[in-house]
PDB file of C-alpha atoms in Angstrom:
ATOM      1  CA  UNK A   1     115.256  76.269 119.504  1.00  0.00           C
ATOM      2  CA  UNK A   2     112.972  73.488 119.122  1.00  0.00           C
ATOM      3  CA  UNK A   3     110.614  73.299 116.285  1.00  0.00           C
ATOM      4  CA  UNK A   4     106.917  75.089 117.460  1.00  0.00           C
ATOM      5  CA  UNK A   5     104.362  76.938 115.872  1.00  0.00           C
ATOM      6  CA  UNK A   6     100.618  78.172 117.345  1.00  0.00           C
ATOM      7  CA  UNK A   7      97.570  78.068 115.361  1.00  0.00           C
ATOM      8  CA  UNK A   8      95.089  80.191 117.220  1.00  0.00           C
ATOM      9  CA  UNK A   9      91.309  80.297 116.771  1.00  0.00           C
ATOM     10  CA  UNK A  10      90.184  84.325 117.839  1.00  0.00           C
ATOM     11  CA  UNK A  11      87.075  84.593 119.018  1.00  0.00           C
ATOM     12  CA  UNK A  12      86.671  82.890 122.385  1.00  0.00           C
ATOM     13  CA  UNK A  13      90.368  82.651 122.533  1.00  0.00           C
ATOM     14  CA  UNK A  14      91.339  85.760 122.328  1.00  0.00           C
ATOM     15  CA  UNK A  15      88.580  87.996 122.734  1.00  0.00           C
ATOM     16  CA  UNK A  16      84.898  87.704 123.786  1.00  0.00           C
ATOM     17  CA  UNK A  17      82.845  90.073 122.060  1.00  0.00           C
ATOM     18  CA  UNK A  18      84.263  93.498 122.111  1.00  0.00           C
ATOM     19  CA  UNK A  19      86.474  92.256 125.416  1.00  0.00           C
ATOM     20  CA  UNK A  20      89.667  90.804 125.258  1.00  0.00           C
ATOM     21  CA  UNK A  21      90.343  87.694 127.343  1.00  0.00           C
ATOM     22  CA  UNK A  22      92.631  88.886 129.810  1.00  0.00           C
ATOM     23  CA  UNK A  23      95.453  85.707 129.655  1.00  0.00           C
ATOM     24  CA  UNK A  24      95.450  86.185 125.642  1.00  0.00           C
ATOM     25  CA  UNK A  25      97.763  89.164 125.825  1.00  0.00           C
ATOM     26  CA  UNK A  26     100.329  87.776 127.807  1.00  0.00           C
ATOM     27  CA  UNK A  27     100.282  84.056 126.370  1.00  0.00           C
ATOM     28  CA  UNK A  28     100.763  85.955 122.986  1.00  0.00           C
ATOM     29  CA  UNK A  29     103.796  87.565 124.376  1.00  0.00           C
ATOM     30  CA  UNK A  30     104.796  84.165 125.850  1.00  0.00           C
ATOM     31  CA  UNK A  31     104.683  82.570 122.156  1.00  0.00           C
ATOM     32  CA  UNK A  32     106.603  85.857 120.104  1.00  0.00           C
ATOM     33  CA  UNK A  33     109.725  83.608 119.697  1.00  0.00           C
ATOM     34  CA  UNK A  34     108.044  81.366 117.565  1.00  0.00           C
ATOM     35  CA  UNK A  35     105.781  80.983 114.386  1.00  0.00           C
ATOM     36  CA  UNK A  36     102.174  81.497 115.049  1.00  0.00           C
ATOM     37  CA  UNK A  37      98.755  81.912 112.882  1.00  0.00           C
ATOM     38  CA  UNK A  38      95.130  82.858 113.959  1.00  0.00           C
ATOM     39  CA  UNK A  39      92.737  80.965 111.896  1.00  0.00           C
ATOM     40  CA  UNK A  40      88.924  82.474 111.824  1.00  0.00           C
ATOM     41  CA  UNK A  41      85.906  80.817 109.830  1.00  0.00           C
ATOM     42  CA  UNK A  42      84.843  84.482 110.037  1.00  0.00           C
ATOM     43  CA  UNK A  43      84.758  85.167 106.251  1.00  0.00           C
ATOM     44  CA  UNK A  44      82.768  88.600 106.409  1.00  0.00           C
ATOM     45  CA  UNK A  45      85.533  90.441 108.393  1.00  0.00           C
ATOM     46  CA  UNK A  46      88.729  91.492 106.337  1.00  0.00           C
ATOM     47  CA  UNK A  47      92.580  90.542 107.963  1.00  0.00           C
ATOM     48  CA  UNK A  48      92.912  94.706 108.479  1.00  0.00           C
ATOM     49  CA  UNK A  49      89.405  94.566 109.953  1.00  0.00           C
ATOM     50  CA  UNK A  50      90.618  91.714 112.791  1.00  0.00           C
ATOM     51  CA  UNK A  51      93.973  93.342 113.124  1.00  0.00           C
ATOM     52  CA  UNK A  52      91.786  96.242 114.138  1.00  0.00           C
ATOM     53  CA  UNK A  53      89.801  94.760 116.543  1.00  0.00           C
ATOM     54  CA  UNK A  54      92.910  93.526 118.083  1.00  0.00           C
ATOM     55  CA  UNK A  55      94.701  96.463 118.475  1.00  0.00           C
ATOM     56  CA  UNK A  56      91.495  98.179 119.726  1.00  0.00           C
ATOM     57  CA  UNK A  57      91.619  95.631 122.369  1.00  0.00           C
ATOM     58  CA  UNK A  58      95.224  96.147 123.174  1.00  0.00           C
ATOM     59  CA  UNK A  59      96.977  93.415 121.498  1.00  0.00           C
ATOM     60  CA  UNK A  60      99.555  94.603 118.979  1.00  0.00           C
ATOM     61  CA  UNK A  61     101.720  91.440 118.518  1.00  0.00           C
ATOM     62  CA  UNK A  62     100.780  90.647 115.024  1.00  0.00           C
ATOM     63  CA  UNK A  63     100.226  91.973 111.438  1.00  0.00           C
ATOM     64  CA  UNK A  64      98.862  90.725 108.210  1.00  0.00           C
ATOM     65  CA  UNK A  65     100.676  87.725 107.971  1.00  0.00           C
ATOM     66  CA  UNK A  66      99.580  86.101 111.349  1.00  0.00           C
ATOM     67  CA  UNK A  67      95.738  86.083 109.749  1.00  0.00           C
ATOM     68  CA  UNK A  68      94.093  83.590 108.009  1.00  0.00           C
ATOM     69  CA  UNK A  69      90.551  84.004 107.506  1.00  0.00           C
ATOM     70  CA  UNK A  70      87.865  81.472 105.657  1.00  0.00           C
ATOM     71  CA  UNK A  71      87.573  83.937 103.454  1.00  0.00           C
ATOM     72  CA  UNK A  72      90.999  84.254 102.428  1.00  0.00           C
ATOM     73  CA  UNK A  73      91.727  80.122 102.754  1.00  0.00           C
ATOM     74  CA  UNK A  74      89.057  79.447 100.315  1.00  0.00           C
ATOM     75  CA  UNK A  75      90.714  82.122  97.631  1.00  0.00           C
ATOM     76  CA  UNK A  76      93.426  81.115  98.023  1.00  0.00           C
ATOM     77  CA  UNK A  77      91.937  77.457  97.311  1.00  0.00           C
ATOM     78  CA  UNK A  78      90.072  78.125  94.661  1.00  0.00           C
ATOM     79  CA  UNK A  79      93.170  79.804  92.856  1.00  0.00           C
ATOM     80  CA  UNK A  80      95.245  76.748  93.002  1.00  0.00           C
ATOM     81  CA  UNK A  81      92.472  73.767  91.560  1.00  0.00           C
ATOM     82  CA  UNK A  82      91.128  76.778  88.858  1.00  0.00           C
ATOM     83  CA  UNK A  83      93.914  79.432  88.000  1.00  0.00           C
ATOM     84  CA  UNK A  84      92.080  82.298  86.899  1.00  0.00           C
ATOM     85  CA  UNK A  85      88.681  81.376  88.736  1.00  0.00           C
ATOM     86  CA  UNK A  86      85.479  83.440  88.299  1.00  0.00           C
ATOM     87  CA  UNK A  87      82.619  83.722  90.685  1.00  0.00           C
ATOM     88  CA  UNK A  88      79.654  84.789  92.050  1.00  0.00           C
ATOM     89  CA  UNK A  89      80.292  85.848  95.581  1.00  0.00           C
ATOM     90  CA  UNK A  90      77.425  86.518  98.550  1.00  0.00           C
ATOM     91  CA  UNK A  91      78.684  87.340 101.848  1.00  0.00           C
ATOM     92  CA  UNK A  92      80.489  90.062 103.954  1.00  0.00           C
ATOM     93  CA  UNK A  93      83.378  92.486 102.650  1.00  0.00           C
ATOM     94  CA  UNK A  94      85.947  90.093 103.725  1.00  0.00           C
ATOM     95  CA  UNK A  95      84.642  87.590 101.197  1.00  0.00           C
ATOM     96  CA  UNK A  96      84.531  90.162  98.329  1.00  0.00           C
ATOM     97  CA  UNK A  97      88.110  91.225  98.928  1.00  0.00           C
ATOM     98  CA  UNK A  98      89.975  87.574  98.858  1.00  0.00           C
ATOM     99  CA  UNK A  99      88.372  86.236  96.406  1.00  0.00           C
ATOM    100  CA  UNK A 100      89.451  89.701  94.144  1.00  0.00           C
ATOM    101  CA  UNK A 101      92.935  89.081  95.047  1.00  0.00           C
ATOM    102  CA  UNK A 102      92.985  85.941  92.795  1.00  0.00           C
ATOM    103  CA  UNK A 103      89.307  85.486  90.632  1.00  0.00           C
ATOM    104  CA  UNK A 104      87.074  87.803  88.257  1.00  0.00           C
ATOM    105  CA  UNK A 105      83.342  88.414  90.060  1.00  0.00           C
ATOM    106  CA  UNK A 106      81.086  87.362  86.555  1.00  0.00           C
ATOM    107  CA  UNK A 107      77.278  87.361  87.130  1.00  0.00           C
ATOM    108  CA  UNK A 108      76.687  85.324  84.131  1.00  0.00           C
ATOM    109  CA  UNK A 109      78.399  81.919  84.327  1.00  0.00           C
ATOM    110  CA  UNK A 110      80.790  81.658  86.932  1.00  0.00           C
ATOM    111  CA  UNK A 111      83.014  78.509  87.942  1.00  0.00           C
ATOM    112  CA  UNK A 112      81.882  79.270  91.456  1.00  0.00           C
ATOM    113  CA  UNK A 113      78.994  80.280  93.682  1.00  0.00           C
ATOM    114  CA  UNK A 114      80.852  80.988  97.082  1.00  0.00           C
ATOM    115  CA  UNK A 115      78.728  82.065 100.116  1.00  0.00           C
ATOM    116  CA  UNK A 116      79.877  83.412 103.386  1.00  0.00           C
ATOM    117  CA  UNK A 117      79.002  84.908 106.374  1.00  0.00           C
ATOM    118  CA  UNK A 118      77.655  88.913 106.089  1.00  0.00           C
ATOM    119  CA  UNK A 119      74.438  90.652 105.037  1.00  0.00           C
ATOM    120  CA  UNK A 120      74.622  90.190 101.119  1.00  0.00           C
ATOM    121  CA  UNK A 121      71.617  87.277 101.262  1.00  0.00           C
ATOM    122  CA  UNK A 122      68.514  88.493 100.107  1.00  0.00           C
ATOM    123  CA  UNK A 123      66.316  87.076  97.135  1.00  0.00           C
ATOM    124  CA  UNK A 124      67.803  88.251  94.521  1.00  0.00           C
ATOM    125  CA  UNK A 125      71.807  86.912  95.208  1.00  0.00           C
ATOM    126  CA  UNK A 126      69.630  83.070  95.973  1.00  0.00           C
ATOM    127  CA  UNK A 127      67.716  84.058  93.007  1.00  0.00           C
ATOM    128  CA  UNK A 128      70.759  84.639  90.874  1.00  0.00           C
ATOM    129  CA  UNK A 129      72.643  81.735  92.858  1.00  0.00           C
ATOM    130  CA  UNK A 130      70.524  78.925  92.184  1.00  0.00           C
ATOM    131  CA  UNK A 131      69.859  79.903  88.176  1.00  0.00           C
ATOM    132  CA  UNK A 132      73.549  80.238  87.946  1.00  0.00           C
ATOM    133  CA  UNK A 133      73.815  76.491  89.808  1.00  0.00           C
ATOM    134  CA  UNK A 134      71.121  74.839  87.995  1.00  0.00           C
ATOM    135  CA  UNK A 135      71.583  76.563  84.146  1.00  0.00           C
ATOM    136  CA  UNK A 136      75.115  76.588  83.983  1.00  0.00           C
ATOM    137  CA  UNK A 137      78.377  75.054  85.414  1.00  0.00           C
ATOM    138  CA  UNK A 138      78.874  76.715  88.640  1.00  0.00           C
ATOM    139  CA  UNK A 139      79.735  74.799  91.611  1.00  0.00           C
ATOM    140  CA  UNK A 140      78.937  75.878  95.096  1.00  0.00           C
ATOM    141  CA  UNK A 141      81.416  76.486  97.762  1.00  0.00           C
ATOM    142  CA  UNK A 142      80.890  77.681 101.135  1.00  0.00           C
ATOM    143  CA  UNK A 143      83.318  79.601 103.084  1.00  0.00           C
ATOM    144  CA  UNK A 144      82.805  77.207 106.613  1.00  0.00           C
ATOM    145  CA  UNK A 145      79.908  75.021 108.089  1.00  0.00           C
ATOM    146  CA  UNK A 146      79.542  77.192 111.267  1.00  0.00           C
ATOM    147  CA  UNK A 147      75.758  77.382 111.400  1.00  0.00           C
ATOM    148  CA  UNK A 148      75.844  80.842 113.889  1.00  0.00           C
ATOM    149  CA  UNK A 149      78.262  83.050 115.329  1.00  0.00           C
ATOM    150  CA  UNK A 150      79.127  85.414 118.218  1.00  0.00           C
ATOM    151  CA  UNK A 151      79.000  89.071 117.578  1.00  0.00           C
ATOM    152  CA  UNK A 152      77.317  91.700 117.554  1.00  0.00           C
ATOM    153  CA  UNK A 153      74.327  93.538 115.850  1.00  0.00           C
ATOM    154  CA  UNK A 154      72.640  97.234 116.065  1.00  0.00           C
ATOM    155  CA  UNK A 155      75.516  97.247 118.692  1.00  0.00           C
ATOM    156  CA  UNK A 156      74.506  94.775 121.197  1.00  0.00           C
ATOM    157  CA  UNK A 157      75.341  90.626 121.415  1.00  0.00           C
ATOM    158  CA  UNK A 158      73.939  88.938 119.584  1.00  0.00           C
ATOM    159  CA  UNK A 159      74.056  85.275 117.373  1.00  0.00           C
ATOM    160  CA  UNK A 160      74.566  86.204 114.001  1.00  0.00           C
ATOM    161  CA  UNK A 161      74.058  83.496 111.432  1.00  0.00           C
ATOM    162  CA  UNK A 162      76.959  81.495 110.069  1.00  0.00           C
ATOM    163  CA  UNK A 163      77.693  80.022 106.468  1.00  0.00           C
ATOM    164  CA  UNK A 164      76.667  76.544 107.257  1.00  0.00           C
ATOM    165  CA  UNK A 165      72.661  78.332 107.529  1.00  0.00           C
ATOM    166  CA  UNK A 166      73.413  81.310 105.062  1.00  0.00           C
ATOM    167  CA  UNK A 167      74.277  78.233 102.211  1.00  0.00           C
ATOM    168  CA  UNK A 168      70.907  76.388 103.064  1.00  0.00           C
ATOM    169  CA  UNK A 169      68.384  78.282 100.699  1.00  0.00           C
ATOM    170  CA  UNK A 170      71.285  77.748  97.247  1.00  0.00           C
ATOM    171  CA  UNK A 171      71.838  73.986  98.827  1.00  0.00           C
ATOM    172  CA  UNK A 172      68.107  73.334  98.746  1.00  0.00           C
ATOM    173  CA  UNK A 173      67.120  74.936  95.846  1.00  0.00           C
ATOM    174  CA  UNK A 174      69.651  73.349  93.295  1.00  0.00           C
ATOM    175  CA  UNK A 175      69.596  70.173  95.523  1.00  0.00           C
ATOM    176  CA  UNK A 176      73.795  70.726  95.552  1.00  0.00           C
ATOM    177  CA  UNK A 177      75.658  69.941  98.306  1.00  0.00           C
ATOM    178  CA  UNK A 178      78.644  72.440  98.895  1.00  0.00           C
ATOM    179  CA  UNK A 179      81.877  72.390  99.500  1.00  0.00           C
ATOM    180  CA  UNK A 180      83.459  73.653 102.226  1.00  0.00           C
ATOM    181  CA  UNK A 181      86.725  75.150 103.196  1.00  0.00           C
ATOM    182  CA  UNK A 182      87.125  76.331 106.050  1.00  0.00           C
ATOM    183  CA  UNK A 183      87.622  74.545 109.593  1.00  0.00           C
ATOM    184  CA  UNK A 184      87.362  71.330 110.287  1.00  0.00           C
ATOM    185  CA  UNK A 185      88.605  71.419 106.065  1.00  0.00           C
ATOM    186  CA  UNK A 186      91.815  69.977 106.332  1.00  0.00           C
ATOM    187  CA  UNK A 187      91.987  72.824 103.363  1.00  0.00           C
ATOM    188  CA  UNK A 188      92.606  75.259 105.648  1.00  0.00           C
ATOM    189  CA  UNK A 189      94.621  73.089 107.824  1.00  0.00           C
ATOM    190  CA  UNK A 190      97.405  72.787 105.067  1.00  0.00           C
ATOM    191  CA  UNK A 191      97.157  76.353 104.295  1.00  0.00           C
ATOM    192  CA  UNK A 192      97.876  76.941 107.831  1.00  0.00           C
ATOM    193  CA  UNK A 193     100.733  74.839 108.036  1.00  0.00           C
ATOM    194  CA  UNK A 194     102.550  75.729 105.069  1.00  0.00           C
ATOM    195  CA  UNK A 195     102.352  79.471 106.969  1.00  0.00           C
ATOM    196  CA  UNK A 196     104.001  78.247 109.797  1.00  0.00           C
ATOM    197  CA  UNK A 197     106.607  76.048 107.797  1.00  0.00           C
ATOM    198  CA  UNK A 198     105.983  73.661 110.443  1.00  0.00           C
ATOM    199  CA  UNK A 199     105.147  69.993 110.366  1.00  0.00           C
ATOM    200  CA  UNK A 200     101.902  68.642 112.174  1.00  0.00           C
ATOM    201  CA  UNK A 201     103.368  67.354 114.994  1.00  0.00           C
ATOM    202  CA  UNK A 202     105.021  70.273 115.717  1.00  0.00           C
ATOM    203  CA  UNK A 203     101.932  72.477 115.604  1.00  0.00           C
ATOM    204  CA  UNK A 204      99.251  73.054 118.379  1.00  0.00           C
ATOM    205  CA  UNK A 205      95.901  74.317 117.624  1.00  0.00           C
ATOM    206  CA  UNK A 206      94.528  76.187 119.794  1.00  0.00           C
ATOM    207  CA  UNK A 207      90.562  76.784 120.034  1.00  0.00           C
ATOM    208  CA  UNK A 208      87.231  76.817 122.192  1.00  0.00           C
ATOM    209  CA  UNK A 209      84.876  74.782 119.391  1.00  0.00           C
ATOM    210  CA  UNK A 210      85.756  70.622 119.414  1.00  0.00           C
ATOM    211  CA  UNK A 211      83.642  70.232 116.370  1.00  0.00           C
ATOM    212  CA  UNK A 212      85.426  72.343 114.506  1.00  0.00           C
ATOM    213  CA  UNK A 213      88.955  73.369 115.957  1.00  0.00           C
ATOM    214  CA  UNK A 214      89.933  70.378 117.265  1.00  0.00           C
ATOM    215  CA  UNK A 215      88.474  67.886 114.608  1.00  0.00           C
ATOM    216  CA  UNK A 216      89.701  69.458 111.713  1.00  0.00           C
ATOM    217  CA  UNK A 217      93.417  69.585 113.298  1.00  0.00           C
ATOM    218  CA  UNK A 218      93.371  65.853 114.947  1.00  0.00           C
ATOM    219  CA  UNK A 219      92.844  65.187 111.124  1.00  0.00           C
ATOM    220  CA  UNK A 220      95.544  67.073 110.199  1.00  0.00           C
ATOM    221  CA  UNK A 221      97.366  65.485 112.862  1.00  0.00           C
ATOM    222  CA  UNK A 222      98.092  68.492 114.668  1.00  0.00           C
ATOM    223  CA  UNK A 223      97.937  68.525 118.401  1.00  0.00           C
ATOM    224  CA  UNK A 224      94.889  70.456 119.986  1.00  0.00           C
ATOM    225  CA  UNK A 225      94.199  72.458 122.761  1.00  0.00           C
ATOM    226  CA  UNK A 226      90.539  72.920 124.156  1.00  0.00           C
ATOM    227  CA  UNK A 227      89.837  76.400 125.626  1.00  0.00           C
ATOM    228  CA  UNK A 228      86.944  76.838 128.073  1.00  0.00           C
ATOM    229  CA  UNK A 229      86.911  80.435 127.877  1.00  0.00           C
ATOM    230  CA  UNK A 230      84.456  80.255 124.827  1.00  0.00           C
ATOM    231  CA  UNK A 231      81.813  78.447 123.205  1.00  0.00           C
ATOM    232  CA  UNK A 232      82.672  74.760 124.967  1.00  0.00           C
ATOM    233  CA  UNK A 233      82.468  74.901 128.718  1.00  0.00           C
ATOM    234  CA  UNK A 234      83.358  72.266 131.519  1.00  0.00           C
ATOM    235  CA  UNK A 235      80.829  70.345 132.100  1.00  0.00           C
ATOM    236  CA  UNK A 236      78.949  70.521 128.621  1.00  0.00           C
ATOM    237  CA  UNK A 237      78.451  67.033 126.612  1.00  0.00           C
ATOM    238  CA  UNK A 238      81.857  66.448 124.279  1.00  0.00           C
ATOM    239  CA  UNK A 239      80.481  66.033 120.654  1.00  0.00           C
ATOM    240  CA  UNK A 240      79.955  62.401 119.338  1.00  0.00           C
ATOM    241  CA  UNK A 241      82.755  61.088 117.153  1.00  0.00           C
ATOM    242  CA  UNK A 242      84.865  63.772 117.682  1.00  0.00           C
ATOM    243  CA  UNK A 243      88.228  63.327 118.648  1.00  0.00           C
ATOM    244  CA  UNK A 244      89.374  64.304 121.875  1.00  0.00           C
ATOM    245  CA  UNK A 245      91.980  67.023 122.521  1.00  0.00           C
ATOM    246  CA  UNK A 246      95.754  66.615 123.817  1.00  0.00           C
ATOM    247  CA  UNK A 247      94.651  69.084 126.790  1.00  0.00           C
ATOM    248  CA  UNK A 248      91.950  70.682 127.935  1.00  0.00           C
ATOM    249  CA  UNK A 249      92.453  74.191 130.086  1.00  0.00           C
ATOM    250  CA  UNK A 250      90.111  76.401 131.424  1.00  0.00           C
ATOM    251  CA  UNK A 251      92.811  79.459 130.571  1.00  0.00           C
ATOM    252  CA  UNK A 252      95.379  80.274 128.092  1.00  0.00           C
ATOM    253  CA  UNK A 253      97.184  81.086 131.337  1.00  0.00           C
ATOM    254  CA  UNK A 254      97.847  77.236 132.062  1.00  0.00           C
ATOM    255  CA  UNK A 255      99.994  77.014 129.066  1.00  0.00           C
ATOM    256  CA  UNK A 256     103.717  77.231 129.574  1.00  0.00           C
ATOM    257  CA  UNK A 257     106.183  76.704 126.508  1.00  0.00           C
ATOM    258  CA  UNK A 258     108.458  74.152 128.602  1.00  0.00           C
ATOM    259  CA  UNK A 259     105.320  72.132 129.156  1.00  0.00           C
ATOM    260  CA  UNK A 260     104.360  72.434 124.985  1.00  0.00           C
ATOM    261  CA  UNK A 261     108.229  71.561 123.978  1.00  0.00           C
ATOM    262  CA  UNK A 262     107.761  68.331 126.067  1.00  0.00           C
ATOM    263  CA  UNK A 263     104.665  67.573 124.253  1.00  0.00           C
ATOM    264  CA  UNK A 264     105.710  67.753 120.929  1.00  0.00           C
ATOM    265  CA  UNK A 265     109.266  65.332 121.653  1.00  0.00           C
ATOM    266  CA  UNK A 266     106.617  62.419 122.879  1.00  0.00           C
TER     267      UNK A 266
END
C-alpha cells in the first residue's frame, strides 16, 4: 500500500457548528486504511471533549490518538525545549489539562505564561500575567493566532474570540511579543507528522482556512487541500502571500484515494 496519511482540520471540515458535514462521514470511512490526524487550534476543548462531539454527530472512526489539539501541541512543545516546565496558564479546560500532563501550574515565577482560547481572561489572570512577564522570567506563549472562532455561546452561534485577541491585553502590557504554536507553527506541523510516521510529501492537509491550514503545511511541505464547506468560500479574495493549495474542492466528496495516490508519486 502506498505511503498516505490525512491531516484533517475539524471544524468546517467535519462539522459546522453542532451539524456534521454530511461527505465527512463517508470520506472518513474512505481514508480508515491509512494513518490520519485531526489537528484543531481549538485549545479550550479537551481530545475526550472533541471525540464527544464527534460521536454525538455520528462519526465514530477515531479515538484519542487521531487528536491533536493546540492545546496539547504546545505541551507537548514546551516539554521538549524545558523538561520539567512550569506555568501560568489562562484559557479553557483543554489548556489546563495538557499542559498538567507534562508542567507544574506555579503562580509565582513561572517559565511560561501560556494563553488560550476559553473564559479564564478577566483582570486579575492579565493582572497576574503581565507582573509575572515584566518582574520575572516568564515568557509568553500563545496556544494559536486565530483571532475568533466558530461556536457557540448561551447555546446559539456565535464568534467566540480566539487566542490571537485573548493574548492582546499580556502582549501590550509587557510590550512582549508571543510565541505561538499552533497552526500555521510548523511546531505543530512536525508534531503532526511524527503521528502519522509519514514524510511531508506523503501527507495531505486537509482544511477550510488558507491562512492558517494551508500556509503552515506548504511550509512544512505538505500537500494541501482547500475545503469550501467552511470559513473560505468560492469566490472570496485568496489571502496575500499565501501559498496556494494543491486542490481546491467545494466537498470532501470530490476526493477519491486513487486520485490522492497519483498526487503524491508526482
Amino acid at each position: 500500500m502506498p505511503e498516505l496519511g490525512f491531516l484533517i482540520d475539524i471544524d468546517g471540515v467535519i462539522y459546522r457548528g453542532d451539524e456534521a458535514i454530511p461527505e465527512a462521514i463517508s470520506f472518513l470511512e474512505m481514508i480508515q486504511d491509512y494513518p490520519y490526524l485531526f489537528l484543531t487550534n481549538n485549545s479550550s476543548i479537551t481530545p475526550e471533549a472533541v471525540l464527544d462531539q464527534l460521536d454525538k454527530l455520528g462519526i465514530r472512526h477515531c479515538g484519542i490518538e487521531n487528536i491533536l489539539t493546540s492545546a496539547m501541541a504546545t505541551a507537548g512543545y514546551l516539554h521538549r525545549v524545558t523538561p520539567g516546565f512550569t506555568y501560568y496558564a489562562v484559557g479553557g479546560p483543554g489548556l489546563h489539562a495538557a499542559l498538567a500532563e507534562y508542567g507544574t501550574a506555579d503562580e509565582n515565577a513561572p517559565d511560561y505564561v501560556v494563553v488560550g482560547e476559553g473564559e479564564g481572561l478577566d483582570y486579575h489572570a492579565v493582572t497576574m500575567g503581565i507582573t509575572m512577564l515584566l518582574h520575572g522570567r516568564s515568557k509568553l506563549i500563545g496556544t494559536n493566532p486565530d483571532v475568533n472562532l466558530d461556536g457557540t455561546y448561551n447555546g446559539r452561534p456565535a464568534v467566540l474570540p480566539g487566542c490571537g485577541a485573548l493574548i492582546a491585553p499580556f502582549q501590550v502590557g509587557s510590550g512582549m511579543k508571543p510565541l505561538f504554536v499552533g497552526k500555521p507553527s510548523q511546531v505543530m506541523y512536525e508534531q503532526g507528522l511524527k503521528a502519522l510516521g509519514r514524510k511531508p510529501g506523503e501527507v495531505f492537509m486537509i482544511g477550510d482556512r488558507p491562512e492558517t491550514d494551508i500556509k503552515g503545511a506548504a511550509q512544512s511541505g505538505i500537500r494541501t487541500i482547500l475545503v469550501t464547506t467552511g470559513r473560505f468560500r468560492r469566490g472570496d479574495p485568496y489571502p496575500a502571500h499565501t501559498p496556494r493549495p494543491d486542490l481546491i474542492i467545494n466537498s470532501l466528496a470530490e476526493l477519491d484515494i486513487a486520485q490522492l495516490k497519483a498526487m503524491v508519486h508526482t
